[in-house]
Amino acid sequence: MTTPDRILVTRSSMPPFEEYVEEIRGLWDSHWLTNMGEKHEALEAALKDYLGVPDIALFVNGHSALECVLEAMQLHGKVITTPYTFASTTHAIVRKGLEPVFCDVRPDDYTMDASLIESLIDEDTCAIMPVHVYGNLCDNDAIEEIAHKHGLKVIYDAAHAFGVRKNGVSAATFGDASMFSFHATKVFNTIEGGAVCFADPKLKELLNQWKNFGITGLETVEYVGGNAKMNEFAAAMGLCNLRHLDEEIAKRKLVAERYWERLEGAPGVRLSLPKADVSPNYAYMPVVFEDEFGATRNEVREALLAQNVYSRKYFYPLTSDFECYAGRFDSSKTPVAAHAAQRVLTLPMYADLALADVDRICDTVLATSRA
Ligand code: T4K
């Protein structure tokens, strides 16, 4: 494999061109391009099977899926969540008129620290929205036990966790609902897209209505819904990509293992290794550079940039520090998340990343150390 001019943090997986053309050929006969057509139905069925879930609803993107599930569950009040995430998680809560209450994360995997949740619950709390950040699974058992005790819904932001399993059980079955992103940058993509997985049979109809303007019958509109339907071209991309997914994850595994082999044990380098009971999807390669490393995360980023390698600060700043929320939240209340956000760098990670390039990236990273 030749070395590309520049290496970006990720690169979309694409099926063979001819396979996609074959998949969309029928659309020229049917002229049916969207509004829950044939490809949409086929992808729902295929994903139900792949993820091992009772039911699924597809969306135009993961963010709309998150907003829609909050609407369909008719939630009001406060939602306990984490600030160490992409803008979408917090924005979805706020845009639906709910109030985020930020819980700190665990230092080893940056997911919600379940031991802190109960201290944040009050009579206005209606739900918990934990994030399986980087595909690292939250402590779902502890979270759901607390939720059950207090009568709260649990909606996982599983945007990064497609295909991840714990003790052989699909993470898509956790909680009341799990949202997945099928964005171009994800392990499984439909170009743009997303889904909600759930068990409650009532939710399917509600989600389908909410994502289609709240239309409930030919001449009835019962909800003030939006438009968040996945189109047929996106669904066709999903059908193709799903056929190659296991192979893609196997290739990512080799890349991840090379990174871990090269970086593990370096002073001041903190990796996010999968737990023993988890089958990971190798979605991201986050590295936290502690003071002991001797160089800052920004210095590492600059050194990589000089080599045309584009790492990213996923996730900095904390969502609670965004300008649009100025004066509303206090990120000193989530010190573990704040610490990680100041020090994390996500290194390039995708199926076709050459191991020679991983070596080059690791050489550059390690050369910046002043430990
Ligand atoms: N919850 C969480 C925890 C999330 O991380 C996200 C999305 C969501 C919810 C919402 O799901 P969606 O509504 O997006 O389905 C990217 C993605 O746009 C976003 O989906 C993702 N999280 C977030 C973590 O990353 P940016 O602004 O960093 O993307 P961008 O355009 O800088 O792309 C990053 C790299 O990906 C590029 O350097 C190259 C590569 N790339 C990008 C695109 C657009 C490709 O290879 N192909 C492409 O088409 O947000």
XYZ file of C-alpha atoms and ligand atoms in Angstrom:
421
model
C 0.000 0.000 0.000
C 1.418 3.457 -0.919
C 1.691 6.201 1.690
C -0.959 8.883 1.077
C 0.067 12.592 0.967
C -1.762 13.250 4.173
C -3.339 11.039 6.772
C -6.628 12.232 8.213
C -8.127 11.105 11.500
C -10.352 8.686 9.638
C -11.431 7.689 6.148
C -14.880 6.499 5.128
C -15.266 2.836 4.279
C -16.719 2.391 0.795
C -18.086 -0.770 -0.851
C -16.841 -1.686 -4.355
C -18.325 0.885 -6.768
C -20.029 -1.761 -8.945
C -21.690 -3.300 -5.896
C -23.273 0.024 -4.990
C -24.379 0.669 -8.587
C -26.027 -2.758 -8.640
C -27.745 -2.019 -5.313
C -29.272 1.249 -6.544
C -30.145 0.052 -10.098
C -33.712 -0.838 -9.124
C -34.377 2.691 -7.923
C -34.350 3.812 -11.588
C -37.218 1.425 -12.273
C -39.237 2.097 -9.152
C -38.713 5.882 -8.928
C -39.175 5.352 -5.183
C -36.379 7.358 -3.584
C -37.357 7.923 0.044
C -40.189 7.757 2.624
C -39.410 4.308 4.003
C -39.009 2.442 0.716
C -37.752 -1.012 -0.191
C -34.046 -0.430 0.630
C -34.997 1.186 3.923
C -37.066 -1.876 4.858
C -34.284 -4.248 3.780
C -31.681 -2.362 5.812
C -33.884 -2.359 8.910
C -34.271 -6.127 8.627
C -30.533 -6.683 8.027
C -29.534 -4.455 10.958
C -32.044 -6.072 13.301
C -30.360 -9.329 12.518
C -26.775 -8.033 12.720
C -27.319 -6.156 15.971
C -29.549 -8.833 17.512
C -32.246 -6.358 18.570
C -36.020 -6.731 18.863
C -36.641 -3.580 16.795
C -34.967 -0.674 15.025
C -35.965 2.589 13.350
C -33.715 4.277 10.791
C -33.045 8.012 10.575
C -31.431 10.586 8.329
C -28.619 10.951 10.882
C -27.769 10.005 14.438
C -28.517 13.420 15.886
C -32.086 13.462 14.548
C -32.507 9.940 15.904
C -31.532 11.174 19.365
C -33.907 14.138 19.204
C -36.709 11.943 17.903
C -36.430 9.349 20.654
C -36.619 12.130 23.274
C -39.751 13.430 21.542
C -41.347 10.008 21.162
C -40.800 9.243 24.857
C -42.377 12.631 25.705
C -39.740 13.441 28.307
C -39.765 16.575 30.454
C -37.280 17.831 33.051
C -33.658 16.885 33.627
C -31.471 14.351 31.849
C -28.269 13.086 33.459
C -25.511 12.846 30.865
C -21.763 13.434 30.381
C -19.962 16.455 28.870
C -17.138 14.341 27.392
C -18.838 13.776 24.048
C -19.626 15.299 20.673
C -21.911 18.368 20.559
C -24.857 16.225 19.485
C -25.526 14.545 22.844
C -25.935 17.750 24.848
C -27.544 19.696 21.988
C -30.237 17.030 21.521
C -31.214 17.316 25.184
C -31.256 21.130 25.143
C -32.997 21.413 21.764
C -35.832 19.240 23.066
C -36.395 21.603 25.996
C -34.764 19.333 28.559
C -32.025 20.270 31.018
C -28.708 18.406 30.945
C -27.195 17.546 34.320
C -23.551 16.602 33.917
C -22.116 13.536 35.583
C -18.365 12.952 35.611
C -16.715 10.076 33.728
C -14.453 7.202 34.750
C -10.722 7.780 34.287
C -10.077 4.528 32.410
C -12.709 4.619 29.668
C -14.305 8.124 29.868
C -17.850 6.733 30.221
C -20.338 7.851 32.878
C -19.199 7.149 36.453
C -22.265 5.281 37.726
C -21.231 5.782 41.361
C -22.013 9.519 40.999
C -25.438 9.268 39.366
C -27.656 9.010 42.441
C -26.256 12.226 43.934
C -27.467 14.052 40.794
C -31.053 12.719 40.765
C -33.899 14.935 41.978
C -37.673 15.006 41.477
C -37.286 16.620 38.017
C -34.974 13.937 36.633
C -36.650 11.950 33.861
C -33.824 10.099 32.119
C -30.158 9.156 31.917
C -28.276 9.543 28.632
C -24.875 7.863 28.950
C -22.423 7.811 26.040
C -20.464 4.730 24.920
C -17.681 7.116 23.996
C -15.125 5.750 21.436
C -17.160 2.500 21.558
C -16.146 1.954 25.213
C -19.208 0.493 26.891
C -20.716 2.195 29.930
C -21.395 0.234 33.097
C -24.889 -0.537 31.815
C -25.819 -2.890 34.653
C -25.145 -0.282 37.352
C -26.754 2.524 35.345
C -29.910 0.551 34.609
C -30.249 -0.611 38.208
C -30.248 3.017 39.374
C -32.649 4.013 36.609
C -35.028 1.216 37.547
C -34.938 2.192 41.238
C -35.824 5.814 40.414
C -38.207 5.179 37.498
C -35.957 6.833 34.896
C -35.563 6.075 31.180
C -32.102 5.122 29.906
C -31.242 6.247 26.379
C -27.702 5.396 25.318
C -25.807 7.599 22.923
C -24.242 4.596 21.204
C -23.102 6.650 18.182
C -19.624 5.054 18.417
C -20.601 1.557 19.528
C -21.987 -0.149 16.414
C -21.512 -3.899 16.675
C -19.887 -3.826 20.138
C -20.812 -6.724 22.433
C -20.393 -7.409 26.133
C -20.214 -11.072 27.153
C -21.654 -11.845 23.726
C -24.674 -9.552 24.254
C -25.170 -6.740 21.749
C -24.822 -3.281 23.315
C -27.746 -2.282 21.085
C -30.055 -4.141 23.480
C -29.103 -2.015 26.509
C -31.527 0.379 28.205
C -34.838 1.667 26.870
C -33.200 2.783 23.632
C -29.788 3.069 21.984
C -28.941 5.545 19.254
C -26.335 4.727 16.583
C -24.728 7.095 14.097
C -24.099 5.863 10.572
C -22.173 9.000 9.576
C -19.409 8.739 6.956
C -16.815 8.762 9.761
C -18.250 5.769 11.603
C -17.296 2.081 11.599
C -20.537 1.395 9.693
C -21.813 4.180 7.448
C -24.821 4.961 5.287
C -23.110 8.240 4.172
C -25.308 10.103 6.670
C -27.660 8.089 8.801
C -28.585 6.795 12.191
C -30.858 4.436 14.061
C -32.622 3.847 17.337
C -32.782 0.306 18.730
C -35.400 -0.578 21.333
C -37.645 -3.326 22.665
C -40.917 -1.498 23.466
C -43.272 -2.369 20.545
C -45.130 0.955 20.944
C -41.988 2.923 20.171
C -41.676 1.859 16.527
C -44.894 3.508 15.394
C -44.203 6.608 17.475
C -40.676 7.009 16.066
C -41.940 6.519 12.505
C -44.586 9.169 13.113
C -42.242 11.657 14.792
C -39.681 11.361 12.000
C -42.408 11.989 9.408
C -43.920 15.328 10.504
C -46.056 13.707 13.199
C -48.391 12.286 10.547
C -50.437 9.459 12.066
C -52.960 8.762 9.299
C -53.932 9.869 5.798
C -55.632 12.963 7.155
C -54.389 13.092 10.742
C -51.328 14.779 12.207
C -51.110 14.237 15.949
C -47.557 15.439 16.713
C -45.420 18.441 15.817
C -42.839 16.172 14.224
C -39.968 16.942 11.893
C -38.560 15.193 8.829
C -35.798 12.731 9.681
C -36.301 9.838 7.269
C -33.392 7.907 5.736
C -33.474 7.940 1.912
C -33.082 4.934 -0.382
C -29.550 5.803 -1.579
C -28.310 5.970 1.997
C -30.024 2.689 2.853
C -28.472 1.070 -0.236
C -25.021 2.230 0.934
C -25.771 0.627 4.299
C -26.789 -2.685 2.686
C -23.473 -2.771 0.801
C -21.284 -1.675 3.715
C -22.897 -4.194 6.047
C -21.718 -7.059 3.780
C -18.101 -5.962 4.312
C -18.329 -4.929 7.944
C -16.775 -7.944 9.632
C -13.788 -7.678 7.310
C -13.517 -3.929 8.035
C -13.537 -4.526 11.793
C -10.900 -7.258 11.423
C -8.660 -4.771 9.561
C -9.247 -2.103 12.230
C -8.251 -4.655 14.866
C -4.817 -5.051 13.260
C -4.368 -1.257 13.188
C -5.464 -0.872 16.826
C -3.234 -3.694 18.008
C -0.228 -2.145 16.258
C -0.883 1.192 17.998
C -1.262 -0.502 21.387
C 1.834 -2.612 20.863
C 3.901 0.456 19.978
C 2.526 2.889 22.597
C 1.657 0.732 25.611
C 3.997 1.295 28.532
C 5.446 4.581 27.236
C 5.696 6.901 30.272
C 2.747 9.295 30.490
C 0.794 7.610 27.676
C -2.687 6.435 28.637
C -4.471 4.162 26.179
C -8.093 3.049 26.144
C -7.814 -0.725 25.977
C -10.955 -2.857 25.594
C -12.159 -4.653 28.721
C -11.898 -8.447 28.809
C -15.657 -9.030 28.487
C -16.067 -6.708 25.483
C -15.807 -7.437 21.733
C -14.786 -3.989 20.473
C -15.286 -2.291 17.094
C -12.011 -0.285 17.170
C -13.856 2.915 16.311
C -11.309 5.454 17.594
C -7.719 5.591 18.872
C -7.785 8.012 21.825
C -4.495 8.642 23.646
C -4.254 10.745 26.789
C -0.874 12.417 27.331
C -0.318 12.842 31.053
C 2.208 15.363 32.459
C 4.728 12.545 32.829
C 4.969 12.338 29.016
C 6.851 15.635 29.115
C 5.251 17.083 25.982
C 1.708 18.417 25.811
C -1.070 16.983 23.684
C -0.865 20.129 21.536
C 2.847 19.607 20.973
C 2.185 16.026 19.858
C -0.514 17.291 17.511
C 1.874 19.857 15.991
C 4.599 17.238 15.530
C 2.115 15.008 13.692
C 0.877 17.919 11.584
C 4.457 18.566 10.467
C 4.300 15.027 9.026
C 0.927 15.725 7.359
C -0.863 13.579 9.930
C -4.140 15.090 11.131
C -5.049 13.901 14.609
C -8.101 15.391 16.360
C -9.017 16.513 19.868
C -12.101 14.327 20.281
C -13.465 15.541 22.747
C -12.283 19.037 23.519
C -13.758 21.290 24.740
C -16.274 19.642 27.046
C -19.790 20.349 25.779
C -20.455 22.121 29.102
C -17.752 24.657 28.088
C -19.223 25.474 24.660
C -19.752 29.201 23.968
C -23.462 28.581 23.369
C -23.783 27.383 26.975
C -21.640 30.156 28.548
C -22.559 30.734 32.192
C -24.896 27.727 32.345
C -22.692 24.871 33.526
C -19.658 24.447 35.756
C -17.113 22.042 34.278
C -15.091 22.024 37.520
C -17.840 19.648 38.735
C -16.651 17.053 36.216
C -12.879 17.097 36.891
C -12.075 13.707 35.351
C -13.758 14.716 32.098
C -11.999 18.101 32.179
C -8.625 16.409 32.705
C -9.137 14.064 29.743
C -10.416 16.838 27.465
C -7.239 18.858 28.101
C -4.936 15.945 27.318
C -6.573 13.686 24.741
C -5.650 13.278 21.118
C -7.383 10.817 18.800
C -4.909 9.350 16.342
C -5.817 8.271 12.791
C -7.882 5.091 12.736
C -9.510 3.378 9.756
C -9.545 -0.035 8.148
C -7.143 0.779 5.314
C -4.560 2.604 7.406
C -1.250 0.906 6.550
C 0.682 -0.569 9.475
C 3.799 1.209 8.147
C 1.899 4.488 8.596
C 0.884 3.480 12.124
C 4.580 2.888 12.838
C 5.465 6.296 11.404
C 2.759 7.967 13.541
C 3.949 6.152 16.675
C 7.585 7.080 15.960
C 6.577 10.741 15.745
C 4.470 10.549 18.914
C 7.202 8.835 20.926
C 9.878 11.208 19.632
C 8.021 14.160 21.194
C 8.234 12.624 24.677
C 10.536 14.305 27.174
C 9.961 11.626 29.794
N -23.274 11.395 19.451
C -21.944 11.251 19.373
C -21.199 10.776 20.579
C -21.261 11.525 18.167
O -19.919 11.394 18.100
C -22.012 11.944 17.045
C -21.324 12.250 15.811
C -23.400 12.055 17.174
C -24.001 11.779 18.406
C -24.281 12.494 16.047
O -24.316 11.555 14.980
P -24.553 12.107 13.454
O -25.730 13.022 13.490
O -23.296 12.792 12.996
O -24.861 10.845 12.696
C -17.540 14.063 12.923
C -18.875 13.537 12.423
O -19.509 14.449 11.517
C -19.842 13.184 13.501
O -20.751 12.251 12.926
C -19.158 12.501 14.674
N -20.051 12.250 15.772
C -17.995 13.344 15.150
C -17.266 12.690 16.314
O -17.070 13.481 14.087
P -16.285 16.302 12.495
O -16.784 17.709 12.411
O -15.096 16.038 13.347
O -16.062 15.668 11.047
P -15.066 16.087 9.877
O -15.857 16.568 8.720
O -14.010 16.982 10.405
O -14.441 14.671 9.467
C -13.453 14.035 10.240
C -12.574 13.231 9.304
O -13.315 12.195 8.720
C -12.024 14.020 8.126
O -10.802 14.593 8.482
C -11.841 12.976 7.056
C -12.885 11.929 7.382
N -14.052 11.992 6.490
C -14.998 12.954 6.700
C -16.101 13.011 5.892
C -17.152 14.076 6.107
C -14.184 11.067 5.459
O -13.323 10.196 5.277
N -15.289 11.116 4.680
C -16.250 12.053 4.831
O -17.255 12.040 4.084
O -17.540 15.450 13.020
